[in-house]
CSV table of C-alpha atoms and ligand atoms in Angstrom, one decimal:
chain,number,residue,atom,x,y,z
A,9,UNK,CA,54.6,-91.3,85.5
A,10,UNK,CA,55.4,-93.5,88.0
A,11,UNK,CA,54.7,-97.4,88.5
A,12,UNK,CA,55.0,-99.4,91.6
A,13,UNK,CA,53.4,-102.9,92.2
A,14,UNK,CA,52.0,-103.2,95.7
A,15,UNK,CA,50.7,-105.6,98.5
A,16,UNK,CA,50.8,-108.7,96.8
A,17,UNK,CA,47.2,-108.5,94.9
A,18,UNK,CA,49.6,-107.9,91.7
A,19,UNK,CA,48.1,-104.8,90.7
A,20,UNK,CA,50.1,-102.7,87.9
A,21,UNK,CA,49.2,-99.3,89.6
A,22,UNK,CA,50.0,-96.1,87.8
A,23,UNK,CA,50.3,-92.5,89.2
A,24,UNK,CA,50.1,-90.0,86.7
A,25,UNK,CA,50.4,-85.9,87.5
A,26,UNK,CA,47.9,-84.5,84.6
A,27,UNK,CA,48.9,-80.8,85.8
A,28,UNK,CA,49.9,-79.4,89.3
A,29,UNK,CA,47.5,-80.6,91.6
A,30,UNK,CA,45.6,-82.9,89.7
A,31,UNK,CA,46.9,-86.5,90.4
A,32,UNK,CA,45.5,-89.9,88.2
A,33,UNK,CA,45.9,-92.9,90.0
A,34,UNK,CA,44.7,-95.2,87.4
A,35,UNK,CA,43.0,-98.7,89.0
A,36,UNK,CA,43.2,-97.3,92.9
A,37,UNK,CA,39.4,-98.7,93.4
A,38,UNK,CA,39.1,-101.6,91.6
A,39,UNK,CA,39.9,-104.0,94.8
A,40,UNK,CA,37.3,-101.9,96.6
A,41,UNK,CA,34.8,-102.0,93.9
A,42,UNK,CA,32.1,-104.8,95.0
A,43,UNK,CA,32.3,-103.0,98.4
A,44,UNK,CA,32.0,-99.6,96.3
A,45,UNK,CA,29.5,-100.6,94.7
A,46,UNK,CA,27.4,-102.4,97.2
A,47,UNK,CA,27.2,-99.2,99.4
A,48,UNK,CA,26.2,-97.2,96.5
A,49,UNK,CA,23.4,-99.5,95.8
A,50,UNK,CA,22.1,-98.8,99.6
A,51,UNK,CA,22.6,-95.1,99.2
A,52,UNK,CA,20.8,-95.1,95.6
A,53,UNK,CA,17.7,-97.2,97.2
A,54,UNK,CA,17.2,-94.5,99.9
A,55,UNK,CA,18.0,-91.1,97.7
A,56,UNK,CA,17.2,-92.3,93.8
A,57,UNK,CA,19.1,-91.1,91.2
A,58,UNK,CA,17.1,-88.1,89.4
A,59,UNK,CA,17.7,-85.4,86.6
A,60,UNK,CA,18.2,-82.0,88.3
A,61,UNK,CA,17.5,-79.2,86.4
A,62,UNK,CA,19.6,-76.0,85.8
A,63,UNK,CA,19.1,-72.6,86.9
A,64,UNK,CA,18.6,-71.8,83.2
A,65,UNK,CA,15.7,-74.5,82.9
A,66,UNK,CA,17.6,-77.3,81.5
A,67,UNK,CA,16.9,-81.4,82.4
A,68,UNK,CA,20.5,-82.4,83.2
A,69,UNK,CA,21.1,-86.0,80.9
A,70,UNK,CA,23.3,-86.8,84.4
A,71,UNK,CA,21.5,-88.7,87.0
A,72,UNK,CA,22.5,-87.1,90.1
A,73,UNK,CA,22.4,-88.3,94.2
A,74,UNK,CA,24.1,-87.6,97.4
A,75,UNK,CA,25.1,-89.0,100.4
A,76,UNK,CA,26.7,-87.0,103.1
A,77,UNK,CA,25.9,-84.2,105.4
A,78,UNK,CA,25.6,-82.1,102.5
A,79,UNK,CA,24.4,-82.8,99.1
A,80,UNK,CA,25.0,-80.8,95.9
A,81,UNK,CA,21.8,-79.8,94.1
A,82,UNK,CA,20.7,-77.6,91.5
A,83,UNK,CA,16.9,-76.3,90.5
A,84,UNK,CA,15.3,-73.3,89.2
A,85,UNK,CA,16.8,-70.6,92.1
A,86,UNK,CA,20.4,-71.9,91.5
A,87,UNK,CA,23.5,-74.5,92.4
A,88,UNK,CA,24.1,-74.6,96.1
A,89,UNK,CA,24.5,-77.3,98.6
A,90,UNK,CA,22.1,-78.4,101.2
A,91,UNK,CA,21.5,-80.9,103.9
A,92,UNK,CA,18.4,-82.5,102.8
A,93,UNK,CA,17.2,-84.5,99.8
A,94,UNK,CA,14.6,-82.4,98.2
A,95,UNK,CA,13.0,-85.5,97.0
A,96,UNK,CA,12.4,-87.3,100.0
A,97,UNK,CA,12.3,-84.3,102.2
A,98,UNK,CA,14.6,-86.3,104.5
A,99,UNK,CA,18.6,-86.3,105.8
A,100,UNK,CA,21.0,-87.4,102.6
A,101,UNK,CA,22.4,-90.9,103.5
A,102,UNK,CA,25.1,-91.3,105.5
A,103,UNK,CA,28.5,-91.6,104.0
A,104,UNK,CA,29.5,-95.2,103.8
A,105,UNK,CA,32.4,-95.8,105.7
A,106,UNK,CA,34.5,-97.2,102.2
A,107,UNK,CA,33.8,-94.6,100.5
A,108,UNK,CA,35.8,-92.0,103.4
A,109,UNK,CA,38.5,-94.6,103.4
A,110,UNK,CA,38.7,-94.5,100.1
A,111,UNK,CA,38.8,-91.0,99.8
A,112,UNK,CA,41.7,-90.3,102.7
A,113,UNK,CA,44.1,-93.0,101.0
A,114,UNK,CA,43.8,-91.3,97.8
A,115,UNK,CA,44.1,-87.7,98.7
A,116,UNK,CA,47.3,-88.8,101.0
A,117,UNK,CA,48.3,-90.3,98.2
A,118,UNK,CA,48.3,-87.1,96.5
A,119,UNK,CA,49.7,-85.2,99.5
A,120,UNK,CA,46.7,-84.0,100.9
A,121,UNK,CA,46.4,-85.7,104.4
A,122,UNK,CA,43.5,-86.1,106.8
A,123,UNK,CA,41.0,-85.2,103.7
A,124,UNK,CA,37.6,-85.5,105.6
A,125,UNK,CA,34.5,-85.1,102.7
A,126,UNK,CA,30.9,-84.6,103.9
A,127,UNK,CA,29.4,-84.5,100.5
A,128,UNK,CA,29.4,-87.2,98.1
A,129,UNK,CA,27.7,-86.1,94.4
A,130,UNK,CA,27.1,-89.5,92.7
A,131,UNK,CA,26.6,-89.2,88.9
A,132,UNK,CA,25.1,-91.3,86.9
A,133,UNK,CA,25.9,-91.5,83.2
A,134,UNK,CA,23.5,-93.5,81.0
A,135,UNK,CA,24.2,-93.7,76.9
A,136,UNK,CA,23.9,-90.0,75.5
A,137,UNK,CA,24.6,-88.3,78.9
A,138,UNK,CA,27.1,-85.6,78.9
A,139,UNK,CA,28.1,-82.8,81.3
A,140,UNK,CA,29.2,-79.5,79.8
A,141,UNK,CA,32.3,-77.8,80.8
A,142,UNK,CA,32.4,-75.8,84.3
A,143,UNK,CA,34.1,-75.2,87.2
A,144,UNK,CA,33.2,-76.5,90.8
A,145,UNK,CA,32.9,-73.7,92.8
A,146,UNK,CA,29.9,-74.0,95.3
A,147,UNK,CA,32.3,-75.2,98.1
A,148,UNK,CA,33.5,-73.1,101.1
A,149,UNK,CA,36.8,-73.9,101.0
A,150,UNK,CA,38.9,-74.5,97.7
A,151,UNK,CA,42.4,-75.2,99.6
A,152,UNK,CA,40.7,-78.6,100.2
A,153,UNK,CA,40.4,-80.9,97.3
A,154,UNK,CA,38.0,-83.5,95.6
A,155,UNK,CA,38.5,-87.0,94.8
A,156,UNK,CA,36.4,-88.5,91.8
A,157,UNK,CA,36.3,-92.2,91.7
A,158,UNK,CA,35.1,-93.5,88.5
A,159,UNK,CA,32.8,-97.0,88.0
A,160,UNK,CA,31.8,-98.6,85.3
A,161,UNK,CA,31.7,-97.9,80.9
A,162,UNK,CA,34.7,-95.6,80.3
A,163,UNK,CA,34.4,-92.4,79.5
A,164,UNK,CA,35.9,-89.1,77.8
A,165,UNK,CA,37.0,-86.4,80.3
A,166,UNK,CA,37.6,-83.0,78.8
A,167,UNK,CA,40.4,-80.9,81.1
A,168,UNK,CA,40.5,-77.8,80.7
A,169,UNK,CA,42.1,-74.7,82.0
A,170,UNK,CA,41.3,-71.2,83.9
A,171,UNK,CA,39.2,-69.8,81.7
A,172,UNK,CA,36.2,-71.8,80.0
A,173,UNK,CA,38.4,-70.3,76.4
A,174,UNK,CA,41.3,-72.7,76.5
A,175,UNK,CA,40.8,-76.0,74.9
A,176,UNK,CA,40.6,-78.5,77.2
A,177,UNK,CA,42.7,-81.8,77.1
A,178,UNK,CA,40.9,-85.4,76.7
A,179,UNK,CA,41.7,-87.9,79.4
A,180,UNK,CA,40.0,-91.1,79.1
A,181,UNK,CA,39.0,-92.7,82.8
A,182,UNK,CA,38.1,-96.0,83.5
A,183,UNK,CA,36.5,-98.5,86.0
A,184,UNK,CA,38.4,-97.9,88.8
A,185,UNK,CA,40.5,-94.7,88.2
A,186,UNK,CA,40.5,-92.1,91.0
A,187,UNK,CA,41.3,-88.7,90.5
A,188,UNK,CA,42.5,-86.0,93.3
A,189,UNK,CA,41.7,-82.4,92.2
A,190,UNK,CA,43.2,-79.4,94.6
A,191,UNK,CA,45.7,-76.6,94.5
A,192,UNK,CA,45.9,-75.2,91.2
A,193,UNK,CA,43.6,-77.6,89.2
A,194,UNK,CA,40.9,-77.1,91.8
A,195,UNK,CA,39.2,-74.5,89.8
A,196,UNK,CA,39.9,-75.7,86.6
A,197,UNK,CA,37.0,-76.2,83.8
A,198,UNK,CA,36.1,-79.7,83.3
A,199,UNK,CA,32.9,-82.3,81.5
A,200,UNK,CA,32.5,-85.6,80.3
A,201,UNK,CA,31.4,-86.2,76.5
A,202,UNK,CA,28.8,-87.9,75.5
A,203,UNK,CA,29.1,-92.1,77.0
A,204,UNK,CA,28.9,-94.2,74.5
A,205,UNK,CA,27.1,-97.3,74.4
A,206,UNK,CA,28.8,-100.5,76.5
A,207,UNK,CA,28.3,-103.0,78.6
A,208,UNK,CA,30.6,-103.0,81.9
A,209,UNK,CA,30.4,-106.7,83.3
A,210,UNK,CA,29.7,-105.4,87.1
A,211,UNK,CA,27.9,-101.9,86.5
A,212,UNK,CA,26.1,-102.6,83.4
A,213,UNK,CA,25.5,-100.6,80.7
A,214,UNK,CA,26.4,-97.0,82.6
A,215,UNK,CA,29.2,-95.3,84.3
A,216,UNK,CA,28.8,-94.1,87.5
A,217,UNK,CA,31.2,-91.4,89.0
A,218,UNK,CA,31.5,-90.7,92.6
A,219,UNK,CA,32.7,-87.1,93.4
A,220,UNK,CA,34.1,-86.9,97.3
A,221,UNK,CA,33.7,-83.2,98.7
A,222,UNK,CA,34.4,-81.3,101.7
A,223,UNK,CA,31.9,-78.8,101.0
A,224,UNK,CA,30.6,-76.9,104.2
B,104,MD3,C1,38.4,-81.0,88.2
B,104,MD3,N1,32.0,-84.9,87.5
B,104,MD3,O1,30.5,-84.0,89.6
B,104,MD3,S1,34.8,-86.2,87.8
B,104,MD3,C2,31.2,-83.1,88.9
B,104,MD3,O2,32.9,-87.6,85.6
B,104,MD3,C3,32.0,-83.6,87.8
B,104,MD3,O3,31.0,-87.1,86.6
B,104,MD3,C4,32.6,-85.4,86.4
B,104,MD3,O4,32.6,-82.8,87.1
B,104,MD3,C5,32.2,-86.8,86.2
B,104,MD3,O5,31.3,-81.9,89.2
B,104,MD3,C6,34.1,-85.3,86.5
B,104,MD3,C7,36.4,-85.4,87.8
B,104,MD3,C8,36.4,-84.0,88.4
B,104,MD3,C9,35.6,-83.7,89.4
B,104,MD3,C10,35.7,-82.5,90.1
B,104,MD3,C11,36.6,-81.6,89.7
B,104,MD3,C12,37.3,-83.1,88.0
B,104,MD3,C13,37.5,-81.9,88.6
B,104,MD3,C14,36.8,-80.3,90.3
B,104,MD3,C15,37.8,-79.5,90.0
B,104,MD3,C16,38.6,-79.8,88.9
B,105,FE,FE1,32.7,-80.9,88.2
């Protein structure tokens, strides 16, 4: 692990490689997160968060939105991505501009430069909400990475390997870490146990997580 202070906002940052290509910079968001979290709440009054429901028939306990060109969804014929918000029959929102900033700084960070996303899946995990172990694999092109960008309660991240088999590792992530997912922990099987109860003093009583993607 390395530590380096920076830019005179006395920030204790830490880098931590959790496996090739998976990089935790711990804190990167939190002296974005009122500008974070102002542009979500603009995106979240246009395209609501709602619970999607699998291919299999199940209510996911995740609220789920998107802002973007293309937006991740899920529903009775399958996972896929698509350019308009089923529920409003309109265009996802537009990405805000922090969040792309946000995104590029921490995928160079990670040694991924010029990372452009056009797909932003924002969770949102109330008390109780979980998401099960998979892999993210409705993407075109999985040389590019993702960045996650967590907000709000802490939460439990299970890390797992190639195969859904091998028992995944627990990472806790908190308000403000950022994660960069690519090369060979791009494919690797992943959730979130259950959030416990909490109060965050900014988000309230939820985490939300912010998934950057260049998906098309
Ligand atoms: C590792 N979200 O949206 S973020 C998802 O906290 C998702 O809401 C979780 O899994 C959340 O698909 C985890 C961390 C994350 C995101 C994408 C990954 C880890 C990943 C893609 C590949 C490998
Ligand atoms: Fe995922």
């Amino acid at each position: 692990m390395t530590m380096d202070l920076f830019d005179g906002a006395s920030t204790l940052e830490a880098q931590e490689q959790l496996a090739p290509g998976a990089m935790l910079l711990r804190g990167f968001a939190v002296t974005d997160e009122r500008e974070l979290l102002g542009a979500l709440a603009e995106v979240i009054a246009q395209a609501p968060f709602r619970h999607m429901v699998t291919p299999g028939g199940f209510r996911m306990s995740v609220g789920m939105s998107n802002c973007g060109a293309l937006g991740w969804i899920t529903d009775e014929s399958g996972y896929r991505y698509g350019p308009i918000d089923p529920l409003s029959g309109q265009p996802w929102p537009a990405l805000p501009e922090v969040f792309l900033r946000l995104a590029a700084q921490a995928a160079e960070r990670a040694g991924f430069s010029r990372f452009v996303p056009d797909a932003c899946l924002i969770n949102r995990y109330e008390p109780g909400s979980r998401l099960s172990l998979h892999q993210d694999k409705n993407e075109r092109d999985f040389g590019e990475p993702i960045v996650s960008v967590s907000l709000g309660l802490p939460a439990v991240f299970l890390f797992g390997g190639s195969r859904r088999s091998l028992p995944p590792r627990r990472i806790g992530l908190m308000h403000g870490d950022v994660v960069v997912w690519g090369g060979p922990a791009r494919l690797s099987y992943h959730g979130v146990l259950p959030l416990k109860e909490g109060f965050h003093s900014l988000v309230g009583a939820q985490r939300l997580n912010l998934t950057l993607r260049k998906a098309g």
